[in-house]
Coordinates of C-alpha atoms in Angstrom, one line a residue:
Chain A
M1 CA 25.0 -64.0 16.8
T2 CA 25.8 -67.4 15.4
T3 CA 24.8 -68.2 11.8
K4 CA 22.1 -70.5 13.1
A5 CA 20.6 -67.8 15.3
K6 CA 20.8 -65.3 12.4
A7 CA 19.0 -67.7 10.1
K8 CA 16.3 -68.2 12.7
A9 CA 15.9 -64.5 13.2
N10 CA 15.6 -64.1 9.4
E11 CA 13.1 -66.8 9.2
R12 CA 11.0 -65.1 11.9
R13 CA 11.2 -61.8 10.1
T14 CA 10.1 -63.4 6.8
L15 CA 7.2 -65.1 8.6
A16 CA 6.0 -61.8 10.2
L17 CA 6.2 -60.1 6.8
D18 CA 4.2 -62.9 5.2
I19 CA 1.5 -62.6 7.8
L20 CA 1.4 -58.9 7.3
N21 CA 1.2 -59.2 3.5
H22 CA -1.5 -61.8 3.5
G23 CA -3.5 -60.0 6.2
A24 CA -3.5 -56.9 4.0
L25 CA -4.4 -58.9 0.9
T26 CA -7.2 -60.7 2.7
L27 CA -8.6 -57.4 3.9
V28 CA -8.7 -56.0 0.3
A29 CA -10.2 -59.2 -1.0
L30 CA -13.0 -59.1 1.6
L31 CA -13.7 -55.5 0.7
F32 CA -14.1 -56.5 -3.0
L33 CA -16.2 -59.5 -2.1
F34 CA -18.6 -57.6 0.1
P35 CA -20.9 -56.4 -2.7
F36 CA -21.3 -60.0 -3.8
F37 CA -21.9 -61.1 -0.3
W38 CA -24.5 -58.4 0.1
M39 CA -26.2 -59.3 -3.1
L40 CA -26.4 -63.0 -2.2
T41 CA -27.7 -62.4 1.4
N42 CA -30.3 -59.8 0.2
A43 CA -31.4 -62.3 -2.5
V44 CA -32.7 -64.7 0.2
R45 CA -34.4 -62.1 2.5
S46 CA -38.0 -60.9 2.3
N47 CA -38.4 -57.5 0.8
A48 CA -39.4 -56.1 4.2
E49 CA -36.2 -57.4 5.8
V50 CA -34.1 -55.9 3.0
L51 CA -35.4 -52.5 3.9
A52 CA -35.5 -53.1 7.7
I53 CA -33.5 -50.8 10.0
P54 CA -31.2 -51.6 11.8
V55 CA -29.4 -53.5 9.0
R56 CA -28.5 -57.1 9.7
I57 CA -25.5 -58.7 8.1
L58 CA -27.2 -62.1 7.9
P59 CA -30.9 -62.7 7.1
N60 CA -33.3 -63.6 9.8
V61 CA -35.2 -66.0 7.7
Y62 CA -33.7 -67.6 4.5
E63 CA -36.2 -67.2 1.7
W64 CA -34.7 -69.7 -0.9
G65 CA -37.9 -69.5 -2.9
N66 CA -36.9 -66.0 -4.1
F67 CA -34.7 -67.5 -6.8
A68 CA -37.6 -69.5 -8.3
Q69 CA -40.0 -66.7 -7.9
A70 CA -37.7 -64.2 -9.6
W71 CA -37.3 -66.7 -12.4
T72 CA -41.0 -67.2 -12.8
Q73 CA -42.6 -63.8 -12.0
L74 CA -41.1 -62.4 -15.2
P75 CA -40.1 -64.2 -18.4
F76 CA -36.7 -64.6 -16.9
G77 CA -35.8 -67.6 -19.2
R78 CA -36.6 -65.4 -22.2
F79 CA -34.4 -62.6 -20.9
F80 CA -31.6 -65.1 -20.3
L81 CA -31.9 -66.5 -23.8
N82 CA -31.9 -62.9 -25.2
S83 CA -28.7 -62.1 -23.3
V84 CA -27.0 -65.2 -24.5
I85 CA -28.0 -64.5 -28.1
V86 CA -26.7 -60.9 -27.9
S87 CA -23.5 -61.6 -25.9
V88 CA -22.4 -64.6 -27.9
S89 CA -23.1 -63.0 -31.2
V90 CA -21.3 -59.8 -30.3
T91 CA -18.3 -61.9 -29.0
V92 CA -18.1 -64.1 -32.0
I93 CA -18.4 -61.2 -34.5
T94 CA -15.9 -59.1 -32.5
V95 CA -13.3 -61.8 -32.4
F96 CA -13.8 -62.7 -36.0
V97 CA -13.6 -59.1 -37.3
S98 CA -10.8 -58.1 -34.9
S99 CA -8.7 -61.0 -35.9
L100 CA -8.9 -60.0 -39.6
S101 CA -8.4 -56.3 -39.0
G102 CA -5.7 -56.9 -36.4
Y103 CA -3.8 -59.2 -38.8
A104 CA -4.1 -56.6 -41.6
F105 CA -2.8 -53.9 -39.3
A106 CA 0.0 -56.1 -38.1
R107 CA 1.2 -57.7 -41.2
L108 CA -0.3 -56.6 -44.5
K109 CA 1.4 -53.8 -46.3
F110 CA -1.0 -51.3 -47.9
P111 CA -0.9 -47.5 -48.4
G112 CA -2.2 -45.5 -45.4
R113 CA -2.2 -48.5 -43.1
D114 CA -0.7 -46.7 -40.1
Q115 CA -2.8 -43.6 -40.6
L116 CA -5.9 -45.7 -40.7
L117 CA -4.8 -47.4 -37.5
M118 CA -4.4 -44.0 -35.9
A119 CA -7.8 -43.0 -37.0
Y120 CA -9.2 -46.2 -35.5
L121 CA -7.4 -45.5 -32.2
A122 CA -8.7 -41.9 -32.2
T123 CA -12.2 -43.2 -32.0
L124 CA -11.4 -44.6 -28.6
M125 CA -11.2 -41.0 -27.4
V126 CA -14.9 -40.4 -28.2
P127 CA -17.1 -41.2 -25.2
G128 CA -19.5 -44.0 -26.0
I129 CA -22.4 -42.1 -24.5
M130 CA -22.1 -39.4 -27.2
L131 CA -22.7 -42.0 -29.9
I132 CA -25.9 -43.3 -28.5
I133 CA -28.3 -40.8 -30.1
P134 CA -26.6 -40.9 -33.6
L135 CA -26.4 -44.7 -33.4
Y136 CA -30.1 -44.9 -32.5
L137 CA -31.0 -42.7 -35.4
I138 CA -29.0 -44.9 -37.8
V139 CA -30.5 -48.1 -36.4
N140 CA -34.0 -46.5 -36.6
A141 CA -33.4 -45.5 -40.2
M142 CA -32.4 -49.0 -41.0
G143 CA -35.5 -50.3 -39.5
M144 CA -33.6 -52.3 -36.9
V145 CA -35.2 -50.9 -33.7
N146 CA -36.4 -53.7 -31.4
T147 CA -34.4 -56.4 -33.4
F148 CA -31.4 -58.4 -32.4
Q149 CA -29.3 -57.1 -35.2
G150 CA -30.1 -53.6 -34.0
V151 CA -28.6 -54.5 -30.6
I152 CA -25.7 -56.6 -31.9
L153 CA -24.3 -54.9 -35.0
P154 CA -23.5 -51.4 -33.7
V155 CA -21.4 -52.8 -30.8
A156 CA -19.9 -55.9 -32.5
F157 CA -16.9 -54.2 -34.0
G158 CA -14.3 -53.1 -31.5
T159 CA -11.4 -50.8 -32.1
F160 CA -10.0 -52.1 -28.8
G161 CA -10.1 -55.7 -30.1
S162 CA -8.4 -54.8 -33.4
F163 CA -5.7 -53.0 -31.5
L164 CA -5.2 -55.7 -28.8
L165 CA -4.9 -58.5 -31.4
R166 CA -2.6 -56.4 -33.7
Q167 CA -0.2 -55.9 -30.7
F168 CA -0.3 -59.6 -30.0
F169 CA 0.2 -60.6 -33.6
L170 CA 3.2 -58.4 -33.9
S171 CA 4.9 -60.4 -31.1
I172 CA 4.7 -63.6 -33.1
P173 CA 8.0 -64.1 -35.0
L174 CA 7.7 -63.3 -38.7
E175 CA 9.8 -66.3 -39.5
L176 CA 6.9 -68.6 -38.5
E177 CA 4.8 -66.9 -41.2
E178 CA 7.6 -67.1 -43.7
A179 CA 8.0 -70.8 -43.0
A180 CA 4.3 -71.3 -43.5
R181 CA 4.4 -69.4 -46.8
I182 CA 7.2 -71.7 -48.0
D183 CA 5.1 -74.6 -46.8
G184 CA 2.5 -73.4 -49.2
A185 CA 0.0 -71.6 -46.9
S186 CA -2.0 -68.6 -48.1
R187 CA -2.5 -65.5 -46.0
L188 CA -5.8 -66.8 -44.7
R189 CA -4.4 -70.2 -44.0
I190 CA -1.5 -68.6 -42.0
L191 CA -4.0 -66.6 -40.0
V192 CA -6.2 -69.6 -39.2
S193 CA -3.6 -72.3 -38.7
I194 CA -0.6 -70.4 -37.2
I195 CA -1.5 -66.9 -35.9
I196 CA -4.8 -67.6 -34.2
P197 CA -3.8 -70.8 -32.4
L198 CA -0.7 -69.0 -31.1
S199 CA -2.8 -66.0 -30.0
M200 CA -5.3 -67.8 -27.8
P201 CA -4.3 -65.8 -24.7
A202 CA -5.2 -62.6 -26.4
I203 CA -8.3 -64.0 -28.1
G204 CA -9.4 -65.6 -24.8
L205 CA -9.0 -62.3 -23.1
L206 CA -10.9 -60.4 -25.8
S207 CA -13.7 -62.9 -25.7
L208 CA -14.0 -62.7 -22.0
F209 CA -14.0 -58.9 -22.0
T210 CA -16.4 -58.6 -24.8
F211 CA -18.8 -61.2 -23.4
I212 CA -18.9 -59.7 -19.9
A213 CA -19.3 -56.2 -21.3
Q214 CA -22.2 -57.3 -23.4
W215 CA -23.8 -59.5 -20.7
N216 CA -23.8 -56.4 -18.4
N217 CA -24.6 -53.9 -21.1
F218 CA -27.7 -52.0 -20.0
L219 CA -28.1 -48.7 -21.8
W220 CA -27.9 -49.8 -25.5
P221 CA -30.3 -52.8 -25.2
L222 CA -32.6 -50.6 -23.1
I223 CA -32.8 -48.0 -25.9
V224 CA -33.1 -50.4 -28.8
M225 CA -35.2 -53.2 -27.4
T226 CA -38.6 -51.6 -26.9
G227 CA -40.6 -54.8 -26.4
Q228 CA -40.4 -56.8 -23.1
D229 CA -39.9 -60.1 -25.0
N230 CA -36.7 -58.8 -26.5
A231 CA -35.2 -57.5 -23.2
T232 CA -31.8 -58.7 -22.0
L233 CA -31.2 -59.6 -18.4
P234 CA -30.0 -56.2 -17.1
V235 CA -33.0 -54.6 -18.8
G236 CA -35.3 -57.3 -17.6
L237 CA -34.2 -56.9 -14.0
T238 CA -35.4 -53.3 -13.9
L239 CA -38.9 -54.6 -14.4
F240 CA -38.9 -55.6 -10.7
Q241 CA -38.7 -51.9 -10.1
T242 CA -42.1 -50.3 -10.6
Q243 CA -43.5 -46.9 -9.7
Q244 CA -45.3 -48.4 -6.7
R245 CA -42.7 -50.7 -5.3
T246 CA -39.2 -52.1 -5.9
E247 CA -38.6 -55.8 -5.2
W248 CA -35.0 -55.6 -4.1
N249 CA -34.8 -59.2 -3.1
F250 CA -35.9 -60.3 -6.6
I251 CA -33.5 -57.9 -8.3
M252 CA -30.7 -59.4 -6.2
A253 CA -31.8 -63.0 -6.8
G254 CA -32.0 -62.2 -10.5
A255 CA -28.6 -60.5 -10.5
A256 CA -27.1 -63.4 -8.7
L257 CA -28.5 -65.8 -11.3
S258 CA -27.4 -63.6 -14.2
M259 CA -23.8 -63.7 -12.9
I260 CA -23.4 -67.5 -13.3
P261 CA -22.6 -67.6 -17.1
G262 CA -19.9 -64.9 -16.7
I263 CA -18.2 -66.8 -13.9
I264 CA -18.3 -70.1 -15.8
L265 CA -16.8 -68.4 -18.9
A266 CA -14.1 -66.7 -16.8
I267 CA -13.1 -70.1 -15.3
V268 CA -13.1 -71.9 -18.7
L269 CA -11.1 -69.1 -20.4
Q270 CA -8.7 -68.7 -17.6
K271 CA -7.5 -72.3 -18.2
L272 CA -7.2 -71.6 -21.9
I273 CA -5.2 -68.4 -21.4
Y274 CA -2.8 -70.1 -19.0
N275 CA -2.3 -73.1 -21.3
S276 CA -1.6 -70.9 -24.2
I277 CA 1.0 -68.9 -22.3
S278 CA 2.9 -72.0 -21.4
L279 CA 2.7 -73.1 -25.1
N280 CA 4.1 -69.9 -26.3
A281 CA 7.2 -70.3 -24.1
G282 CA 8.5 -72.4 -27.0
M283 CA 7.6 -69.9 -29.6
G284 CA 9.8 -69.9 -32.7
G285 CA 11.6 -73.0 -31.3
R286 CA 14.0 -70.7 -29.6
Chain B
M1 CA 16.6 -81.5 -58.4
A2 CA 17.5 -78.3 -60.2
N3 CA 20.2 -75.8 -60.9
V4 CA 19.8 -72.2 -59.8
T5 CA 20.9 -69.3 -61.9
I6 CA 21.1 -65.8 -60.6
T7 CA 21.6 -63.0 -63.2
D8 CA 22.4 -59.4 -62.4
V9 CA 20.1 -59.4 -59.3
V10 CA 19.6 -56.1 -57.6
K11 CA 17.7 -55.4 -54.3
N12 CA 16.6 -51.9 -53.3
Y13 CA 14.9 -50.9 -50.1
G14 CA 13.6 -47.5 -51.2
S15 CA 16.6 -45.6 -52.3
L16 CA 19.0 -47.9 -50.5
E17 CA 20.5 -50.5 -52.7
V18 CA 21.7 -53.5 -50.8
L19 CA 22.6 -55.9 -53.6
H20 CA 24.3 -54.4 -56.6
G21 CA 23.8 -56.7 -59.5
V22 CA 24.8 -60.1 -58.3
S23 CA 25.3 -63.1 -60.7
A24 CA 26.1 -66.6 -59.7
S25 CA 25.1 -70.1 -60.7
V26 CA 24.6 -73.3 -58.7
A27 CA 24.8 -76.6 -60.5
D28 CA 22.3 -79.4 -60.0
G29 CA 23.1 -81.3 -56.8
E30 CA 25.8 -78.8 -55.7
F31 CA 26.3 -77.5 -52.2
V32 CA 27.1 -73.8 -52.4
V33 CA 27.8 -71.7 -49.3
L34 CA 27.2 -67.9 -49.3
V35 CA 29.6 -66.4 -46.8
G36 CA 30.4 -62.9 -45.7
P37 CA 30.3 -60.5 -42.8
S38 CA 26.9 -59.2 -41.4
G39 CA 25.1 -56.9 -43.7
C40 CA 26.8 -58.2 -46.9
G41 CA 23.5 -59.2 -48.4
K42 CA 23.9 -63.0 -48.3
S43 CA 20.7 -63.6 -46.4
T44 CA 18.8 -61.1 -48.6
L45 CA 20.0 -63.0 -51.6
L46 CA 18.8 -66.3 -50.1
R47 CA 15.5 -64.9 -49.2
M48 CA 15.1 -63.6 -52.8
I49 CA 15.7 -67.1 -54.0
A50 CA 13.1 -68.4 -51.6
G51 CA 10.6 -65.7 -52.7
L52 CA 10.4 -64.0 -49.3
E53 CA 11.9 -60.8 -50.7
S54 CA 10.9 -59.3 -54.0
I55 CA 13.6 -59.0 -56.8
S56 CA 14.1 -55.3 -57.7
D57 CA 16.0 -56.1 -60.9
G58 CA 17.6 -59.1 -62.6
E59 CA 16.5 -62.7 -62.8
I60 CA 16.5 -65.8 -60.7
E61 CA 16.0 -69.1 -62.4
I62 CA 15.3 -72.4 -60.6
G63 CA 15.5 -75.3 -63.0
D64 CA 14.5 -73.8 -66.3
R65 CA 11.9 -71.5 -64.9
V66 CA 12.3 -67.8 -64.1
V67 CA 10.8 -67.6 -60.6
N68 CA 10.9 -63.8 -60.1
D69 CA 7.1 -63.5 -59.9
L70 CA 6.3 -66.9 -58.4
E71 CA 5.1 -67.4 -54.8
P72 CA 7.5 -69.3 -52.5
K73 CA 5.3 -72.4 -52.6
E74 CA 5.5 -72.5 -56.4
R75 CA 9.3 -72.5 -56.5
D76 CA 9.8 -76.0 -55.3
I77 CA 12.2 -75.0 -52.5
A78 CA 12.4 -75.6 -48.8
M79 CA 14.1 -73.4 -46.3
V80 CA 15.7 -74.0 -42.8
F81 CA 15.6 -70.8 -40.7
Q82 CA 18.2 -69.7 -38.1
S83 CA 15.4 -69.8 -35.4
Y84 CA 14.1 -73.1 -36.9
A85 CA 10.7 -71.4 -37.1
L86 CA 8.9 -74.6 -35.9
Y87 CA 5.2 -74.1 -35.2
P88 CA 5.1 -74.2 -31.4
H89 CA 1.5 -75.4 -31.2
M90 CA 2.1 -78.4 -33.4
T91 CA 3.8 -81.7 -32.7
V92 CA 6.9 -82.7 -34.6
R93 CA 4.7 -84.9 -36.8
A94 CA 2.3 -82.0 -37.5
N95 CA 5.1 -79.6 -38.2
M96 CA 6.6 -82.0 -40.8
A97 CA 3.2 -82.8 -42.2
F98 CA 2.0 -79.2 -42.6
S99 CA 3.2 -78.6 -46.1
L100 CA 1.9 -82.0 -47.3
K101 CA -1.5 -81.3 -45.8
L102 CA -1.6 -78.0 -47.6
A103 CA -0.7 -79.8 -50.8
R104 CA -3.7 -82.1 -50.2
R105 CA -1.7 -85.4 -50.1
S106 CA -3.5 -88.4 -48.8
K107 CA -3.2 -89.4 -45.2
E108 CA -1.3 -92.6 -46.1
E109 CA 1.1 -90.7 -48.3
I110 CA 1.7 -88.1 -45.6
D111 CA 2.4 -90.7 -42.9
Q112 CA 4.8 -92.5 -45.2
M113 CA 6.7 -89.4 -46.2
V114 CA 6.9 -88.1 -42.6
N115 CA 8.1 -91.5 -41.3
R116 CA 10.7 -91.7 -44.0
A117 CA 12.1 -88.2 -43.2
A118 CA 11.9 -89.0 -39.5
E119 CA 14.0 -92.1 -40.1
I120 CA 16.6 -90.3 -42.1
L121 CA 17.0 -87.7 -39.3
D122 CA 16.6 -90.1 -36.3
L123 CA 13.4 -88.4 -35.2
S124 CA 11.1 -91.3 -35.1
A125 CA 10.9 -91.4 -31.3
L126 CA 10.1 -87.7 -31.1
L127 CA 7.2 -87.4 -33.5
D128 CA 4.6 -86.8 -30.9
R129 CA 6.5 -84.2 -28.9
Y130 CA 6.1 -80.4 -29.1
P131 CA 9.0 -78.2 -30.1
R132 CA 9.3 -76.9 -26.6
Q133 CA 10.1 -80.4 -25.4
L134 CA 13.1 -80.7 -27.7
S135 CA 16.7 -79.7 -27.3
G136 CA 18.3 -77.3 -29.7
G137 CA 19.9 -80.0 -31.9
Q138 CA 16.6 -81.9 -32.1
R139 CA 14.7 -78.8 -33.1
Q140 CA 17.3 -78.2 -35.8
R141 CA 16.7 -81.7 -37.1
V142 CA 12.9 -81.2 -37.1
A143 CA 13.5 -78.0 -39.1
M144 CA 15.5 -80.1 -41.6
G145 CA 12.8 -82.8 -41.5
R146 CA 10.2 -80.3 -42.5
A147 CA 12.3 -79.4 -45.5
I148 CA 13.0 -83.0 -46.5
V149 CA 9.4 -84.3 -46.5
R150 CA 8.6 -82.0 -49.4
N151 CA 11.4 -83.5 -51.5
P152 CA 12.2 -80.0 -52.9
A153 CA 14.4 -79.3 -55.8
V154 CA 16.5 -76.8 -53.8
F155 CA 17.2 -76.6 -50.1
L156 CA 18.0 -73.2 -48.6
F157 CA 19.7 -72.8 -45.2
D158 CA 19.8 -69.4 -43.4
E159 CA 22.5 -69.7 -40.8
P160 CA 20.9 -72.8 -39.4
L161 CA 23.7 -73.6 -36.8
S162 CA 24.1 -70.2 -35.2
N163 CA 21.9 -71.0 -32.2
L164 CA 23.7 -74.2 -31.3
D165 CA 26.7 -74.6 -29.0
A166 CA 30.1 -75.2 -30.5
K167 CA 30.1 -79.0 -30.1
L168 CA 26.6 -79.5 -31.5
R169 CA 27.5 -77.2 -34.4
V170 CA 30.3 -79.4 -35.5
Q171 CA 28.1 -82.4 -35.2
M172 CA 25.2 -80.9 -37.2
R173 CA 27.7 -79.6 -39.8
G174 CA 28.5 -83.3 -40.4
E175 CA 24.9 -84.3 -40.5
I176 CA 23.9 -81.6 -43.0
K177 CA 26.8 -82.7 -45.2
A178 CA 25.8 -86.3 -44.9
L179 CA 22.2 -85.4 -45.8
H180 CA 23.5 -83.6 -48.9
Q181 CA 25.4 -86.7 -50.0
R182 CA 22.4 -88.9 -49.3
L183 CA 19.8 -86.8 -51.0
G184 CA 22.0 -85.4 -53.8
A185 CA 19.8 -82.3 -53.8
T186 CA 20.9 -78.7 -54.6
M187 CA 21.7 -76.8 -51.4
I188 CA 22.4 -73.2 -50.8
Y189 CA 23.7 -72.4 -47.4
V190 CA 24.2 -69.0 -45.8
T191 CA 26.7 -68.5 -43.0
H192 CA 29.0 -65.8 -41.6
D193 CA 31.3 -68.5 -40.3
Q194 CA 34.1 -69.1 -42.7
M195 CA 34.9 -72.4 -41.0
E196 CA 31.4 -73.7 -41.9
A197 CA 31.9 -72.4 -45.4
M198 CA 35.3 -74.1 -45.8
T199 CA 34.2 -77.5 -44.4
M200 CA 30.7 -77.8 -46.0
G201 CA 30.7 -76.2 -49.4
D202 CA 31.4 -77.7 -52.8
R203 CA 31.8 -74.1 -53.7
I204 CA 31.9 -70.9 -51.7
V205 CA 30.6 -67.5 -52.7
V206 CA 32.3 -64.8 -50.7
M207 CA 30.2 -61.6 -50.5
R208 CA 30.8 -58.1 -49.1
A209 CA 28.6 -55.0 -49.2
G210 CA 26.2 -56.3 -51.8
V211 CA 28.7 -57.7 -54.3
I212 CA 30.3 -61.1 -54.8
E213 CA 34.0 -60.8 -54.2
Q214 CA 34.9 -64.3 -55.3
M215 CA 33.4 -67.7 -56.2
G216 CA 35.3 -71.0 -56.1
T217 CA 36.0 -74.2 -54.3
P218 CA 37.1 -73.8 -50.7
L219 CA 40.7 -74.6 -51.5
E220 CA 40.8 -72.3 -54.5
I221 CA 39.6 -69.5 -52.4
Y222 CA 42.0 -70.3 -49.6
D223 CA 45.0 -70.7 -51.9
T224 CA 44.4 -67.9 -54.4
P225 CA 42.1 -65.2 -52.8
A226 CA 41.0 -62.7 -55.4
N227 CA 41.6 -59.7 -53.2
S228 CA 42.8 -58.7 -49.7
F229 CA 39.2 -58.8 -48.3
V230 CA 38.7 -62.5 -49.3
A231 CA 42.3 -63.2 -48.1
S232 CA 41.6 -61.9 -44.6
F233 CA 38.0 -63.1 -44.3
I234 CA 38.7 -66.8 -45.2
G235 CA 41.1 -68.6 -42.9
S236 CA 41.4 -68.5 -39.1
P237 CA 43.5 -66.9 -37.7
S238 CA 43.3 -64.3 -40.5
M239 CA 46.0 -63.8 -43.0
N240 CA 48.7 -61.3 -42.1
L241 CA 48.6 -58.3 -44.4
I242 CA 51.8 -56.1 -44.5
D243 CA 51.7 -52.7 -46.1
G244 CA 54.7 -51.4 -47.9
I245 CA 56.4 -50.1 -51.1
V246 CA 58.1 -52.4 -53.6
Q247 CA 61.9 -51.6 -53.9
N248 CA 64.6 -53.1 -56.1
R249 CA 67.5 -54.4 -54.0
D250 CA 70.4 -56.3 -55.8
G251 CA 68.2 -57.2 -58.8
A252 CA 65.4 -58.7 -56.6
S253 CA 62.1 -57.1 -55.6
V254 CA 61.6 -56.6 -51.9
L255 CA 58.9 -54.9 -49.8
E256 CA 59.9 -52.1 -47.6
T257 CA 57.5 -51.2 -44.8
P258 CA 57.2 -47.7 -43.4
D259 CA 59.5 -48.6 -40.4
G260 CA 62.3 -49.6 -42.8
T261 CA 62.2 -53.4 -42.5
T262 CA 62.4 -55.2 -45.8
W263 CA 60.5 -58.4 -46.7
P264 CA 61.4 -60.7 -49.5
L265 CA 58.7 -60.9 -52.2
P266 CA 57.6 -64.1 -54.0
A267 CA 60.0 -64.8 -56.9
N268 CA 57.2 -64.7 -59.5
A269 CA 55.7 -61.4 -58.2
R270 CA 54.7 -59.2 -61.1
V271 CA 55.4 -55.8 -59.5
T272 CA 57.3 -52.7 -60.4
A273 CA 59.5 -50.7 -58.0
G274 CA 57.6 -47.9 -56.2
A275 CA 54.2 -49.7 -56.2
A276 CA 52.2 -49.6 -53.0
V277 CA 51.2 -53.2 -52.2
Q278 CA 50.1 -55.5 -49.4
L279 CA 52.0 -58.7 -48.7
G280 CA 49.8 -61.4 -47.4
I281 CA 51.2 -64.3 -45.3
R282 CA 49.0 -67.0 -43.8
P283 CA 49.8 -67.6 -40.1
E284 CA 50.8 -71.2 -40.8
H285 CA 53.4 -70.0 -43.4
I286 CA 55.4 -68.2 -40.8
H287 CA 58.1 -70.7 -39.6
L288 CA 60.5 -70.7 -36.7
D289 CA 64.0 -70.2 -38.1
P290 CA 67.1 -69.2 -36.0
A291 CA 68.4 -67.3 -39.1
G292 CA 65.1 -65.4 -39.6
L293 CA 63.7 -62.0 -38.5
V294 CA 63.6 -61.1 -34.8
A295 CA 60.2 -61.4 -33.3
E296 CA 58.9 -60.4 -29.9
P297 CA 55.8 -62.3 -28.6
V298 CA 52.8 -60.2 -27.6
I299 CA 50.1 -62.8 -27.0
I300 CA 50.6 -66.6 -26.8
E301 CA 47.5 -68.8 -27.1
P302 CA 48.0 -72.5 -26.8
T303 CA 45.1 -74.5 -28.4
G304 CA 46.6 -77.9 -27.6
A305 CA 47.4 -79.1 -31.0
D306 CA 48.8 -75.7 -32.2
T307 CA 50.0 -72.5 -30.6
H308 CA 48.8 -69.2 -31.9
V309 CA 51.4 -66.5 -31.3
Q310 CA 50.9 -62.8 -31.9
M311 CA 54.3 -61.2 -32.4
R312 CA 55.9 -57.9 -33.2
V313 CA 58.3 -58.0 -36.1
G314 CA 59.7 -54.4 -36.6
Q315 CA 56.5 -52.3 -36.3
Q316 CA 54.3 -55.0 -37.7
V317 CA 52.1 -57.2 -35.5
L318 CA 51.8 -60.7 -37.1
T319 CA 50.1 -63.9 -36.1
G320 CA 51.8 -67.2 -36.5
V321 CA 50.5 -70.7 -35.9
F322 CA 53.1 -73.3 -34.8
R323 CA 52.7 -77.0 -34.4
D324 CA 52.8 -78.4 -30.9
R325 CA 54.4 -76.2 -28.2
P326 CA 57.2 -74.0 -29.4
D327 CA 59.7 -72.7 -26.9
I328 CA 58.5 -69.1 -26.8
A329 CA 57.9 -67.0 -23.7
L330 CA 56.7 -63.5 -23.2
G331 CA 59.6 -61.1 -22.6
D332 CA 62.0 -63.2 -24.8
T333 CA 62.6 -62.9 -28.5
F334 CA 62.6 -65.6 -31.1
H335 CA 63.3 -65.8 -34.9
V336 CA 60.8 -66.4 -37.7
R337 CA 61.0 -66.8 -41.4
P338 CA 57.9 -66.0 -43.5
D339 CA 57.6 -68.6 -46.4
T340 CA 57.4 -66.0 -49.2
S341 CA 57.1 -68.7 -51.9
R342 CA 53.5 -69.1 -50.6
A343 CA 52.8 -65.4 -49.9
H344 CA 50.2 -63.3 -51.7
L345 CA 50.5 -59.9 -53.1
F346 CA 47.7 -57.3 -53.4
D347 CA 47.5 -53.9 -54.9
K348 CA 47.3 -51.5 -51.9
A349 CA 44.7 -49.2 -53.5
S350 CA 42.3 -51.6 -55.2
G351 CA 43.0 -54.6 -52.9
Q352 CA 43.1 -56.8 -56.1
R353 CA 45.5 -59.8 -56.3
L354 CA 48.7 -59.1 -58.2

């Protein structure tokens, strides 16, 4: 074969491989997208059609009014606001507390530091579900049942967040902190002006994880929030499900609406995370 | 401006002592270089002056204040790090202004001070760039700019040129020296590169294994090294050290090496027959001389201006530096004469100069 023919054969092989790879990736992506697709199509069917057999992939009649009806049939706006209050508060508190504890575990020297970190990490081994009853008893004893602080405080401090940020802080060159100390910065100033701006990828990630986890959190708000006015979205959606009948189409419409903030946040934070990574390429000036 | 006085300073890490009672003083406006091999404690000492390491024992004074228990920011010092340690998320201007902002200077004052420093270092066009957009030499200059804006009493440099390529290093060496002359500030500079030490320092402090081996001007140290370590550490290529026993031959002292060759000793050598000593001869003090000792070249390294020749004389391997291009080829022999009037003698056991 001539070099030219070889190159051509190579090119063809690469192309075939590309098609194969992308075909496989597309298949997996479709598989993952299907539940969302199913949610969206069921959100615009009548409830009768949702339950109809044989199952149809696309709706017969598009009931766009389902969204408005789901929103108005129950105090959906109220649920939405409750979810925002809970998720934003938990995220802000978690990031704030995890930054402080992560920095302490990464950089401050105090006796028993590493043992304490181990003890923290050990709590990750305890299944969350085991803590629900003791936590409820504590919250109840503190008179915080059916209050926002009752939903927010017990979940607002994350071992995971402390550990994630500690690991990230450890990767920031110590010399940057020493330079800041010589420049006259206190520990807190170093954390705020140097460490946190350089840790935006990790903080963005932690914010996203925490927000979405809380936005979707069902069990804890269900237990603590006894009144309908205080229900968060996942709890509120269950109200479409009564003993007599389940309004699947409204549940799907409500679920679709409730996904919007998470998606927006993911897009916004994705940009932040990428920008910060490119910023860190010049870390330490090296 | 201030002098720095270091008195019996000790540094321990747990039971490990890395500085064993070091004393030195740096005069106001002086440029002092701490030099020594890796692990000799020079950076630790600098960091103790900066306040980044605690002082286990002894005293450090800056100006007329004992600074042992002062925070770095209270010591009126600035430091340039090996990695530059520029804040990656801040522009050059913000990097340089950071300390002034923390000191709550007014906006006009900050602008004025940053602009002045930028002018001195030729950084004015780069003020709005980020560190990642700068070359190594420019980052180095920003690191110095960050030090200059604060107008500190003492500048500390921790191997600031190690990350630069050879050419830039020579250029920055000149710039730092020029900066010293312009500012007239006290500067303490740590390096492992004896060439930097020789060319930059008003005075050099040679350290090894946590102790100071010698302090003096570059030429003092070069011409009269206090011991065999300093002799071989300062100077490139290193001084030749020849082991042997002092013998009396015809009323004159000579050195006899284990292989039986004899070497003339300096006329003023204060040695007694039978003493075990080291004879030190700098490579440039070995001359070509047809009447001299027979030498057999091992490695020939032309540098252009000079030629470095490793040669075997008896059982000794010596290095010589000859001007231009001497007529020496591998496989031949030639003749050399060490200039013993400029040779050094050290006690074999203690290494001390005799």
